[in-house]
Amino acid sequence: MGGGLLVAGTTSDAGKSMVTAGICRWLARKGVKVAPFKAQNMSLNSFVTREGAEIGRAQAMQAAAARVEPSALMNPVLLKPGSDRSSQVVLMGRPVGELSARGYHAGRQERLLGTVTDCLQELRRTHDAVICEGAGSPAEINLRRTDIVNMGIARAARIPVVVVGDIDRGGVFASFFGTTALLSREDQALVAGYLVNKFRGDVTLLEPGLEMLKGLSGRPTLGVLPFAHGLGIDEEDGLRVSLRGAVRESVVAPPHGADVLRVAVAAVPLMSNFTDVDALAAEPGVVVRFVDRPEELADADLVVLPGTRGTVRALQWLRERGIADAVRRRAAEGRPVLGICGGFQMLGERIEDEVESKAGTVDGLGLLPVRIRFAAEKTLARPSGEALGEPVEGYEIHHGVAEIDGGEPFLAGCRSGAVWGTHWHGSLESDGFRRAFLRRVAADAGRAFVPAPDTSFAALREEQLDRLGDLIEEHADTDALLRLIEGGVPAGLPFVPPGAPPIPLPPPAPAASAPAAAPPAHRTSLEGGTP
């Protein structure tokens, strides 16, 4: 059985995904056969594996860092939020129903512990090491009883835990100590050390605090990783409150032609796979911004309507904000618009939705000759083809089925004038096609923009993953990390009081609706049930 390590965090966005990817890349460069793993992921940024399974994009990115093919084993449970209180549950790459947060934590989650431990065991059987990523904080004491992604999986698999803290937010010492002190004695026995992330300044000024932390907790800090710009690749969270004004980082290079190209991405609710536009931002001279006001579309050369987990809700949002009218004016003027997945669906004439929003028939923006019907079964595919004379690859994740009646074919979608629509995610990562598309956009927008002839998105992604590996190799105690991965949990880790409070038992269900006995945990324990 291969070695293992769990990378937990004091908070969400502490850097767990990036640290996990960095450890995977460092180990892969050493010749170690390594795999990433996240038992349960909540994200609207997802990916389709070659076997047709849907997993979080962060785990696909970590698999690329490990130089292995991504699989459903690496992310057995994916939760795709549809509102603040409910999510679609994707089990082993396939959707099995919608559940409220209360319903999920009231017993369904616990049944999946056997599933995730089976997946982790299989990965450890076939790899030298598995680097697991936690979720949120392991010290969420209200959720510990049903935890399958932090200390629950660490205790079930008996693997050591390293806790990552974001010092850029402040309070990192209190976060490390408080996280440890709120764990039970049994969970604390697995916490082997800390990693400081996003540090700016002179590390010698930090060292006295690290020594005091070790004296208080009995655990060493295994590295201080410096703040690094431009590493926000394949983030998990598609539920940001607002992306207004956010700019996807471009490579530091001047435009190849005389002009820059401005891209405005509508920051629709429940935006999914906003990483689609990263390939545009990788082009020298392309500036990508997320916007939520119609006036911000005025100087844009290309407007992108991205994917969303709530197509009808996003369409209503566009109308309420006046963005829908602004997009229509652009189309009438022959100015470029691109719709991807849910964005493509919104550009059509009509949407029939009894599945996602259950809103029935809703008028679309009427800019493409397309009618959308939402099917109960989700389409998960890895298509390839040709567009604008160039080969293209992508992936599809959608319930909407398109009936196209006119226009010019475009990546299984269509084009009408300067309005383009497709269900394909990831198509812009195909370098030749991206350059051809940008040339068409520049011509329609009247810009003297010329795509650089040699930009390779795959090469840029590899450079970013190598930078993550460099951060671990140069700034972490790699000897200590190897000892944890290979040797397991160190003996004698001290208990830090007060420890976790007693775990409350769930309230009894009313007699009239008492469920049948829970089935044993296995890979299909949620399938066939009524959410």
Coordinates of C-alpha atoms in Angstrom, one line a residue, residues 17-437:
S17 CA -5.3 22.9 -3.9
M18 CA -2.1 24.6 -4.9
V19 CA -0.1 23.0 -2.2
T20 CA -1.5 19.5 -3.1
A21 CA -0.6 20.2 -6.7
G22 CA 2.9 21.4 -5.8
I23 CA 3.6 18.3 -3.7
C24 CA 2.3 16.1 -6.6
R25 CA 4.6 17.8 -9.1
W26 CA 7.6 17.7 -6.7
L27 CA 7.1 14.0 -6.2
A28 CA 6.5 13.3 -9.9
R29 CA 9.8 15.0 -10.8
K30 CA 11.5 12.7 -8.3
G31 CA 10.1 9.7 -10.2
V32 CA 7.5 8.9 -7.6
K33 CA 4.2 7.5 -9.0
V34 CA 1.8 9.8 -7.2
A35 CA -1.9 10.6 -7.5
P36 CA -4.1 13.3 -6.0
F37 CA -7.3 12.7 -4.1
K38 CA -10.2 14.7 -2.7
A39 CA -13.0 12.7 -1.1
Q40 CA -15.6 15.4 -1.4
N41 CA -15.4 18.6 -3.4
M42 CA -17.9 21.4 -3.6
S43 CA -17.3 23.2 -6.9
L44 CA -18.9 24.5 -10.1
N45 CA -15.6 24.1 -12.0
S46 CA -15.7 20.6 -13.2
F47 CA -14.0 18.4 -15.8
V48 CA -14.8 15.2 -17.8
T49 CA -12.3 12.3 -17.6
R50 CA -11.6 10.1 -20.6
E51 CA -14.0 7.5 -19.3
G52 CA -16.8 10.1 -19.1
A53 CA -16.8 10.8 -15.4
E54 CA -17.3 14.3 -14.0
I55 CA -14.8 15.4 -11.3
G56 CA -13.6 18.8 -9.9
R57 CA -11.2 20.7 -12.2
A58 CA -8.9 21.1 -9.3
Q59 CA -8.3 17.4 -9.2
A60 CA -7.8 17.3 -12.9
M61 CA -5.2 20.0 -12.5
Q62 CA -3.6 18.0 -9.7
A63 CA -3.5 14.9 -11.8
A64 CA -1.7 16.9 -14.5
A65 CA 0.8 18.0 -11.8
A66 CA 1.3 14.4 -10.9
R67 CA 1.6 13.5 -14.6
V68 CA -1.2 10.9 -14.4
E69 CA -4.5 10.6 -16.2
P70 CA -7.4 12.0 -14.0
S71 CA -10.1 9.5 -13.0
A72 CA -13.3 9.4 -10.9
L73 CA -11.3 7.7 -8.1
M74 CA -9.5 11.0 -7.4
N75 CA -12.8 12.8 -6.6
P76 CA -15.5 10.3 -5.8
V77 CA -18.0 12.9 -4.5
L78 CA -18.6 16.2 -6.2
L79 CA -21.2 18.7 -5.0
K80 CA -22.4 21.3 -7.5
P81 CA -24.4 24.0 -5.8
G82 CA -27.6 25.1 -7.4
S83 CA -28.5 27.6 -4.6
D84 CA -27.3 28.6 -1.2
R85 CA -29.0 25.5 0.3
S86 CA -28.9 22.7 -2.3
S87 CA -26.5 20.9 -4.5
Q88 CA -26.4 18.3 -7.2
V89 CA -24.6 15.2 -5.9
V90 CA -22.2 13.7 -8.4
L91 CA -21.1 10.2 -7.2
M92 CA -18.2 8.4 -9.0
G93 CA -18.6 10.9 -11.9
R94 CA -22.3 10.6 -12.4
P95 CA -25.2 12.8 -11.0
V96 CA -27.4 10.9 -8.6
G97 CA -29.8 13.6 -7.4
E98 CA -30.3 17.0 -5.8
L99 CA -30.0 17.3 -2.0
S100 CA -30.4 20.1 0.5
A101 CA -27.5 20.8 2.8
R102 CA -29.5 19.5 5.7
G103 CA -30.5 16.3 3.9
Y104 CA -26.9 15.6 2.8
H105 CA -25.5 16.1 6.3
A106 CA -28.4 14.2 8.0
G107 CA -27.1 10.8 7.1
R108 CA -26.4 10.6 3.3
Q109 CA -22.9 11.9 3.7
E110 CA -21.9 9.4 6.4
R111 CA -22.9 6.5 4.1
L112 CA -20.3 7.6 1.6
L113 CA -17.3 7.1 3.9
G114 CA -17.0 3.5 2.7
T115 CA -17.0 4.8 -0.9
V116 CA -14.3 7.3 -0.4
T117 CA -12.1 5.0 1.6
D118 CA -12.4 2.3 -1.1
C119 CA -11.3 4.9 -3.7
L120 CA -8.4 6.0 -1.6
Q121 CA -7.3 2.4 -1.0
E122 CA -7.4 1.6 -4.7
L123 CA -5.3 4.7 -5.5
R124 CA -2.8 3.7 -2.7
R125 CA -2.7 0.2 -4.1
T126 CA -1.7 1.4 -7.6
H127 CA 0.5 4.4 -6.7
D128 CA 3.6 5.0 -4.6
A129 CA 1.9 7.9 -2.8
V130 CA -1.5 9.6 -2.7
I131 CA -1.7 13.3 -1.7
C132 CA -5.2 14.0 -0.4
E133 CA -6.7 17.5 -0.2
G134 CA -9.1 18.4 2.6
A135 CA -12.0 20.9 2.3
G136 CA -12.7 24.0 4.3
S137 CA -11.4 23.5 7.8
P138 CA -11.0 20.2 9.7
A139 CA -12.1 22.1 12.8
E140 CA -15.7 22.6 11.7
I141 CA -17.0 21.0 14.9
N142 CA -20.7 21.3 13.8
L143 CA -19.9 18.9 10.8
R144 CA -17.4 16.5 12.4
R145 CA -19.9 13.7 12.9
T146 CA -20.5 13.4 9.1
D147 CA -17.0 14.4 7.9
I148 CA -15.6 12.3 5.1
V149 CA -13.1 14.7 3.6
N150 CA -10.9 16.0 6.4
M151 CA -10.2 14.1 9.7
G152 CA -12.9 11.5 8.8
I153 CA -10.9 10.2 5.9
A154 CA -7.5 10.8 7.6
R155 CA -8.6 8.7 10.6
A156 CA -10.2 6.0 8.4
A157 CA -7.0 5.6 6.4
R158 CA -4.5 6.4 9.2
I159 CA -2.6 9.0 7.2
P160 CA -0.8 12.0 8.6
V161 CA -2.2 15.6 8.2
V162 CA -0.4 18.8 7.4
V163 CA -2.4 22.0 8.0
V164 CA -2.0 24.9 5.6
G165 CA -2.6 28.5 6.8
D166 CA -2.9 31.7 4.7
I167 CA -0.7 34.3 6.5
D168 CA -1.7 37.0 4.0
R169 CA -5.1 37.1 5.7
G170 CA -3.5 37.5 9.1
G171 CA -4.0 35.5 12.3
V172 CA -2.1 32.5 11.1
F173 CA -0.7 31.5 14.5
A174 CA -4.1 31.7 16.1
S175 CA -5.5 29.7 13.2
F176 CA -3.0 26.9 13.5
F177 CA -3.3 26.7 17.3
G178 CA -7.1 27.0 17.3
T179 CA -7.6 24.4 14.5
T180 CA -5.5 21.9 16.5
A181 CA -7.1 22.7 19.8
L182 CA -10.6 22.2 18.5
L183 CA -9.9 18.6 17.3
S184 CA -10.5 15.6 19.4
R185 CA -7.6 13.7 21.0
E186 CA -7.8 11.0 18.3
D187 CA -7.9 13.5 15.5
Q188 CA -5.0 15.6 17.0
A189 CA -2.9 12.5 17.0
L190 CA -2.8 12.7 13.1
V191 CA -1.9 16.4 12.8
A192 CA 1.9 16.3 12.2
G193 CA 2.7 19.9 11.3
Y194 CA 1.9 23.1 9.6
L195 CA 2.7 24.9 6.3
V196 CA 2.6 28.7 6.1
N197 CA 1.3 29.9 2.8
K198 CA 1.4 33.3 0.9
F199 CA 4.1 34.9 3.0
R200 CA 5.5 38.3 2.1
G201 CA 8.7 39.7 3.6
D202 CA 11.7 38.6 5.6
V203 CA 11.1 35.0 6.9
T204 CA 13.6 35.6 9.8
L205 CA 11.0 37.9 11.4
L206 CA 8.5 35.0 11.4
E207 CA 10.8 32.4 12.8
P208 CA 10.4 33.3 16.5
G209 CA 6.6 32.9 16.2
L210 CA 7.1 29.5 14.5
E211 CA 9.2 28.4 17.4
M212 CA 6.7 29.6 19.9
L213 CA 3.9 27.8 18.0
K214 CA 6.0 24.6 18.2
G215 CA 6.3 25.0 21.9
L216 CA 2.6 25.5 22.3
S217 CA 1.4 22.8 20.0
G218 CA 4.3 20.3 19.9
R219 CA 4.3 20.4 16.1
P220 CA 6.8 21.8 13.7
T221 CA 6.1 24.2 10.8
L222 CA 7.3 22.3 7.7
G223 CA 7.7 25.3 5.4
V224 CA 7.0 28.9 4.7
L225 CA 5.8 29.3 1.1
P226 CA 6.2 32.8 -0.4
F227 CA 3.3 34.7 -2.0
A228 CA 3.4 33.9 -5.8
H229 CA 1.4 35.8 -8.4
G230 CA -0.4 34.1 -11.3
L231 CA -0.9 30.7 -9.7
G232 CA -4.7 30.8 -9.6
I233 CA -5.2 27.9 -12.0
D234 CA -8.3 25.9 -12.0
E235 CA -9.8 27.2 -8.8
E236 CA -12.6 25.3 -7.1
D237 CA -15.0 27.9 -6.0
G238 CA -17.6 29.0 -8.5
L239 CA -19.8 30.6 -5.7
R240 CA -17.9 33.9 -5.3
V241 CA -20.2 36.7 -4.1
S242 CA -19.0 39.0 -6.9
L243 CA -16.3 38.8 -9.6
R244 CA -16.9 42.3 -10.7
G245 CA -13.6 44.0 -11.7
A246 CA -11.6 40.7 -11.3
V247 CA -9.0 40.4 -14.0
R248 CA -7.7 37.0 -15.2
E249 CA -3.9 37.4 -15.2
S250 CA -2.3 37.7 -18.6
V251 CA 1.3 36.7 -19.5
V252 CA 3.7 39.6 -19.1
A253 CA 4.2 40.4 -22.7
P254 CA 3.2 43.2 -25.0
P255 CA 0.5 42.7 -27.7
H256 CA 1.9 41.1 -30.9
G257 CA 0.0 43.7 -33.0
A258 CA -0.8 47.3 -32.6
D259 CA -3.9 46.9 -30.4
V260 CA -5.0 45.0 -27.3
L261 CA -8.2 42.9 -27.3
R262 CA -10.6 43.5 -24.5
V263 CA -12.8 40.6 -23.3
A264 CA -15.7 41.1 -20.9
V265 CA -17.1 38.0 -19.2
A266 CA -20.6 38.4 -17.6
A267 CA -20.3 37.4 -14.0
V268 CA -23.6 35.4 -14.0
P269 CA -24.9 33.7 -10.8
L270 CA -23.7 30.2 -10.2
M271 CA -21.0 30.6 -12.9
S272 CA -19.4 27.3 -13.8
N273 CA -16.1 26.6 -15.5
F274 CA -15.0 30.2 -15.6
T275 CA -11.6 28.8 -16.2
D276 CA -12.7 28.6 -19.9
V277 CA -11.4 32.1 -20.4
D278 CA -7.9 31.4 -18.9
A279 CA -6.7 30.4 -22.4
L280 CA -7.8 33.9 -23.7
A281 CA -5.9 35.6 -20.8
A282 CA -2.8 33.6 -21.7
E283 CA -2.6 35.4 -25.0
P284 CA -0.3 38.5 -25.0
G285 CA -2.4 41.6 -25.5
V286 CA -5.7 40.0 -24.4
V287 CA -7.3 41.6 -21.3
V288 CA -10.0 39.5 -19.6
R289 CA -12.4 41.1 -17.0
F290 CA -15.5 39.9 -15.2
V291 CA -18.3 42.4 -15.3
D292 CA -21.8 42.9 -14.0
R293 CA -22.9 46.2 -15.5
P294 CA -24.1 46.9 -19.1
E295 CA -21.9 49.9 -19.5
E296 CA -18.8 47.7 -18.9
L297 CA -19.6 46.0 -22.2
A298 CA -19.3 49.2 -24.2
D299 CA -15.6 49.1 -24.9
A300 CA -15.3 45.2 -25.0
D301 CA -14.2 43.7 -28.3
L302 CA -15.7 40.3 -27.2
V303 CA -18.4 39.5 -24.7
V304 CA -18.5 36.0 -23.2
L305 CA -21.6 34.5 -21.6
P306 CA -20.0 31.7 -19.6
G307 CA -21.4 28.4 -18.3
T308 CA -23.7 28.4 -15.3
R309 CA -25.4 25.9 -13.0
G310 CA -28.6 28.0 -13.3
T311 CA -29.3 28.9 -16.9
V312 CA -32.8 30.4 -16.3
R313 CA -31.7 32.2 -13.2
A314 CA -28.7 33.7 -15.0
L315 CA -30.9 34.8 -17.9
Q316 CA -33.2 36.6 -15.5
W317 CA -30.1 38.2 -14.0
L318 CA -28.9 39.5 -17.4
R319 CA -32.3 41.0 -18.0
E320 CA -32.6 42.6 -14.6
R321 CA -29.3 44.3 -14.9
G322 CA -29.7 45.5 -18.5
I323 CA -27.0 43.3 -19.8
A324 CA -29.4 41.3 -22.0
D325 CA -30.3 44.5 -23.9
A326 CA -26.7 45.5 -24.2
V327 CA -25.8 42.0 -25.7
R328 CA -28.7 42.3 -28.2
R329 CA -27.4 45.8 -29.3
R330 CA -23.9 44.3 -29.8
A331 CA -25.3 41.6 -31.9
A332 CA -27.3 44.0 -34.0
E333 CA -24.1 46.0 -34.6
G334 CA -22.2 42.9 -35.6
R335 CA -19.9 43.0 -32.5
P336 CA -18.7 39.6 -31.3
V337 CA -20.5 37.6 -28.6
L338 CA -19.5 34.0 -27.5
G339 CA -21.8 31.8 -25.4
I340 CA -20.4 28.7 -23.7
C341 CA -22.6 25.9 -22.4
G342 CA -25.2 27.8 -20.3
G343 CA -24.3 31.0 -22.1
F344 CA -25.0 29.3 -25.4
Q345 CA -28.4 28.2 -24.1
M346 CA -29.3 31.7 -23.1
L347 CA -28.5 33.0 -26.6
G348 CA -31.1 30.8 -28.2
E349 CA -34.8 31.4 -28.9
R350 CA -36.4 29.3 -26.2
I351 CA -35.5 27.2 -23.1
E352 CA -37.8 24.4 -21.9
D353 CA -36.6 23.5 -18.4
E354 CA -38.4 21.1 -16.1
V355 CA -35.2 19.8 -14.7
E356 CA -32.8 22.5 -13.4
S357 CA -35.1 25.5 -12.5
K358 CA -38.4 23.8 -13.3
A359 CA -39.5 27.1 -14.8
G360 CA -41.1 25.5 -17.8
T361 CA -40.8 27.4 -21.1
V362 CA -38.7 30.6 -21.0
D363 CA -37.8 32.9 -23.9
G364 CA -34.1 33.2 -24.6
L365 CA -32.2 36.2 -26.0
G366 CA -33.2 35.1 -29.5
L367 CA -29.7 35.7 -31.1
L368 CA -29.2 32.1 -32.3
P369 CA -31.7 29.8 -34.1
V370 CA -31.6 27.3 -31.2
R371 CA -34.2 25.8 -28.9
I372 CA -33.1 24.1 -25.7
R373 CA -34.8 21.3 -23.9
F374 CA -33.4 20.2 -20.5
A375 CA -33.1 16.4 -20.2
A376 CA -33.0 14.5 -16.9
E377 CA -29.8 12.7 -18.0
K378 CA -26.7 14.8 -18.0
T379 CA -24.4 14.8 -21.1
L380 CA -20.8 14.1 -20.2
A381 CA -18.5 13.8 -23.2
R382 CA -15.0 14.6 -24.5
P383 CA -15.7 15.7 -28.1
S384 CA -13.1 16.7 -30.8
G385 CA -13.6 18.2 -34.2
E386 CA -12.6 21.1 -36.4
A387 CA -13.6 24.7 -36.5
L388 CA -12.2 27.7 -38.5
G389 CA -9.9 25.2 -40.3
E390 CA -8.2 24.1 -37.0
P391 CA -8.5 21.0 -34.8
V392 CA -10.4 21.5 -31.6
E393 CA -10.9 19.4 -28.4
G394 CA -13.2 20.1 -25.5
Y395 CA -15.6 18.6 -23.0
E396 CA -19.3 18.8 -22.4
I397 CA -21.2 18.9 -19.1
H398 CA -24.9 19.9 -19.5
H399 CA -28.5 18.9 -19.2
G400 CA -29.7 21.1 -22.1
V401 CA -30.2 19.4 -25.4
A402 CA -30.0 21.8 -28.4
E403 CA -32.3 21.8 -31.4
I404 CA -30.5 23.9 -34.0
D405 CA -32.5 25.3 -37.0
G406 CA -30.2 27.4 -39.0
G407 CA -27.0 29.4 -38.7
E408 CA -23.5 28.1 -39.5
P409 CA -22.3 25.0 -37.6
F410 CA -19.8 25.7 -34.9
L411 CA -18.4 23.1 -32.4
A412 CA -21.8 21.2 -32.3
G413 CA -23.4 24.6 -31.7
C414 CA -23.9 27.3 -34.3
R415 CA -22.9 30.8 -35.4
S416 CA -25.1 33.6 -36.7
G417 CA -23.3 36.8 -37.7
A418 CA -20.9 37.8 -34.9
V419 CA -22.7 35.6 -32.3
W420 CA -21.2 32.2 -31.6
G421 CA -22.5 29.5 -29.3
T422 CA -21.3 26.0 -28.2
H423 CA -21.7 23.5 -25.4
W424 CA -18.0 22.7 -25.5
H425 CA -15.9 23.8 -22.6
G426 CA -12.1 24.0 -23.0
S427 CA -12.2 24.6 -26.7
L428 CA -10.1 27.8 -26.4
E429 CA -7.2 25.7 -25.0
S430 CA -6.6 24.4 -28.6
D431 CA -4.0 26.9 -29.7
G432 CA -4.6 27.0 -33.5
F433 CA -8.3 27.3 -33.0
R434 CA -8.0 30.0 -30.4
R435 CA -5.7 32.1 -32.6
A436 CA -8.1 31.7 -35.6
F437 CA -11.1 32.7 -33.4

